[in-house]
Coordinates of C-alpha atoms in Angstrom, one line a residue:
Q1 CA 17.7 -5.6 0.1
G2 CA 14.2 -5.5 -1.2
Q3 CA 12.3 -7.4 1.4
L4 CA 9.0 -5.6 2.2
V5 CA 6.9 -7.0 5.1
E6 CA 3.2 -6.2 5.3
S7 CA 1.0 -6.6 8.3
G8 CA -2.4 -5.6 9.5
G9 CA -4.8 -7.4 7.1
G10 CA -7.9 -9.2 8.4
L11 CA -11.6 -9.6 8.3
V12 CA -13.8 -6.6 8.9
Q13 CA -17.4 -5.7 8.4
A14 CA -18.5 -3.2 5.8
G15 CA -18.1 0.3 7.2
G16 CA -15.2 -0.7 9.4
S17 CA -11.6 0.3 9.3
L18 CA -8.2 -1.3 9.1
R19 CA -4.6 -0.1 9.0
L20 CA -2.0 -1.8 7.0
S21 CA 1.8 -1.4 7.7
C22 CA 4.8 -2.2 5.5
A23 CA 8.3 -2.4 6.9
V24 CA 10.9 -1.4 4.3
P25 CA 14.7 -1.8 4.4
G26 CA 16.3 1.4 5.5
S27 CA 18.7 1.3 2.6
I28 CA 15.9 1.9 0.1
F29 CA 13.1 3.5 2.0
G30 CA 14.2 7.1 1.8
I31 CA 14.7 7.0 -2.0
S32 CA 11.6 5.0 -3.0
V33 CA 8.2 5.9 -4.2
M34 CA 6.0 3.7 -1.9
G35 CA 2.6 2.3 -2.9
W36 CA -0.2 0.0 -2.0
Y37 CA -1.8 -2.2 -4.6
R38 CA -4.8 -4.5 -4.4
Q39 CA -5.6 -7.7 -6.3
A40 CA -9.1 -9.2 -6.1
P41 CA -9.6 -12.8 -7.1
G42 CA -9.5 -13.2 -10.8
K43 CA -8.6 -9.6 -11.4
Q44 CA -5.5 -7.6 -12.1
R45 CA -3.4 -5.9 -9.5
D46 CA -4.5 -2.2 -9.2
M47 CA -3.0 0.8 -7.5
V48 CA -4.8 2.1 -4.4
A49 CA -2.4 4.6 -3.1
T50 CA 1.1 6.0 -3.7
I51 CA 3.3 8.4 -1.9
T52 CA 6.5 10.0 -3.1
T53 CA 9.7 10.9 -1.2
G54 CA 8.3 14.4 -1.0
F55 CA 5.0 13.1 0.5
S56 CA 2.9 13.7 -2.5
T57 CA 0.0 11.2 -2.6
N58 CA -2.2 9.8 -5.3
Y59 CA -5.4 7.7 -5.1
P60 CA -7.9 6.3 -7.6
D61 CA -11.4 7.7 -7.4
S62 CA -12.6 4.4 -5.9
V63 CA -10.7 4.9 -2.6
K64 CA -10.3 8.7 -2.5
G65 CA -11.6 10.2 0.7
R66 CA -11.6 6.7 2.4
F67 CA -8.0 5.6 2.2
T68 CA -4.9 7.5 3.4
I69 CA -1.3 6.5 2.7
S70 CA 1.5 7.8 4.9
R71 CA 5.1 7.2 5.5
D72 CA 7.3 7.4 8.6
N73 CA 10.9 8.0 7.6
A74 CA 12.1 7.4 11.2
K75 CA 10.6 3.9 11.2
N76 CA 11.1 3.0 7.5
T77 CA 7.4 2.1 7.4
V78 CA 4.5 3.0 5.1
Y79 CA 0.9 2.8 6.2
L80 CA -2.5 2.5 4.6
E81 CA -5.4 3.7 6.7
M82 CA -8.6 2.3 5.3
N83 CA -11.9 3.7 6.5
S84 CA -15.5 3.1 5.4
L85 CA -14.5 -0.2 3.9
K86 CA -16.7 -1.8 1.3
P87 CA -17.0 -5.5 0.2
E88 CA -15.4 -4.4 -3.1
D89 CA -12.3 -3.5 -1.2
T90 CA -11.7 -7.2 -0.6
G91 CA -8.4 -8.5 -1.9
V92 CA -4.8 -9.1 -1.3
Y93 CA -3.0 -5.9 -0.6
Y94 CA 0.6 -5.6 -1.7
C95 CA 3.2 -3.1 -0.6
N96 CA 5.5 -1.7 -3.4
A97 CA 8.8 0.2 -3.4
R98 CA 10.0 1.5 -6.7
R99 CA 12.5 3.8 -8.2
V100 CA 12.8 4.9 -11.8
N101 CA 16.2 6.6 -11.5
L102 CA 19.4 4.8 -10.9
P103 CA 19.4 2.5 -9.0
V104 CA 16.2 1.3 -10.7
Y105 CA 14.1 -1.3 -8.8
N106 CA 10.6 -2.4 -8.2
F107 CA 10.1 -4.5 -5.1
W108 CA 6.9 -6.2 -3.8
G109 CA 5.9 -7.5 -0.5
Q110 CA 4.3 -10.9 0.0
G111 CA 0.8 -9.5 0.4
T112 CA -1.8 -9.4 3.2
Q113 CA -5.4 -10.4 2.9
V114 CA -8.2 -7.9 3.5
T115 CA -11.7 -9.3 3.6
V116 CA -14.7 -7.0 4.0
S117 CA -18.0 -8.7 4.8
S118 CA -21.3 -7.2 3.9

């Protein structure tokens, strides 16, 4: 039920772009807050973007203006468009689906590696 499948990671030069995708089970997509999180080696996992069921978005200052999260309800997919990438954007990117009202859940994908070379 909570299987999230990410794709789209890879190696890119600084200043380049990548688009990540996350396929979400239809049974939960429409009722979930979706998010992308990043974990660099030796560091904690941090939020880079979230989008609510009402399409409200939130970003930390570190990616604001460069990253865009979107969701396609027809395809049960959430995207992360990343532009002007920097070496510090390197990390494993995880897709997240969560809900704080019943039914409560917090699902993670397996992660996809993004490496930005300088």
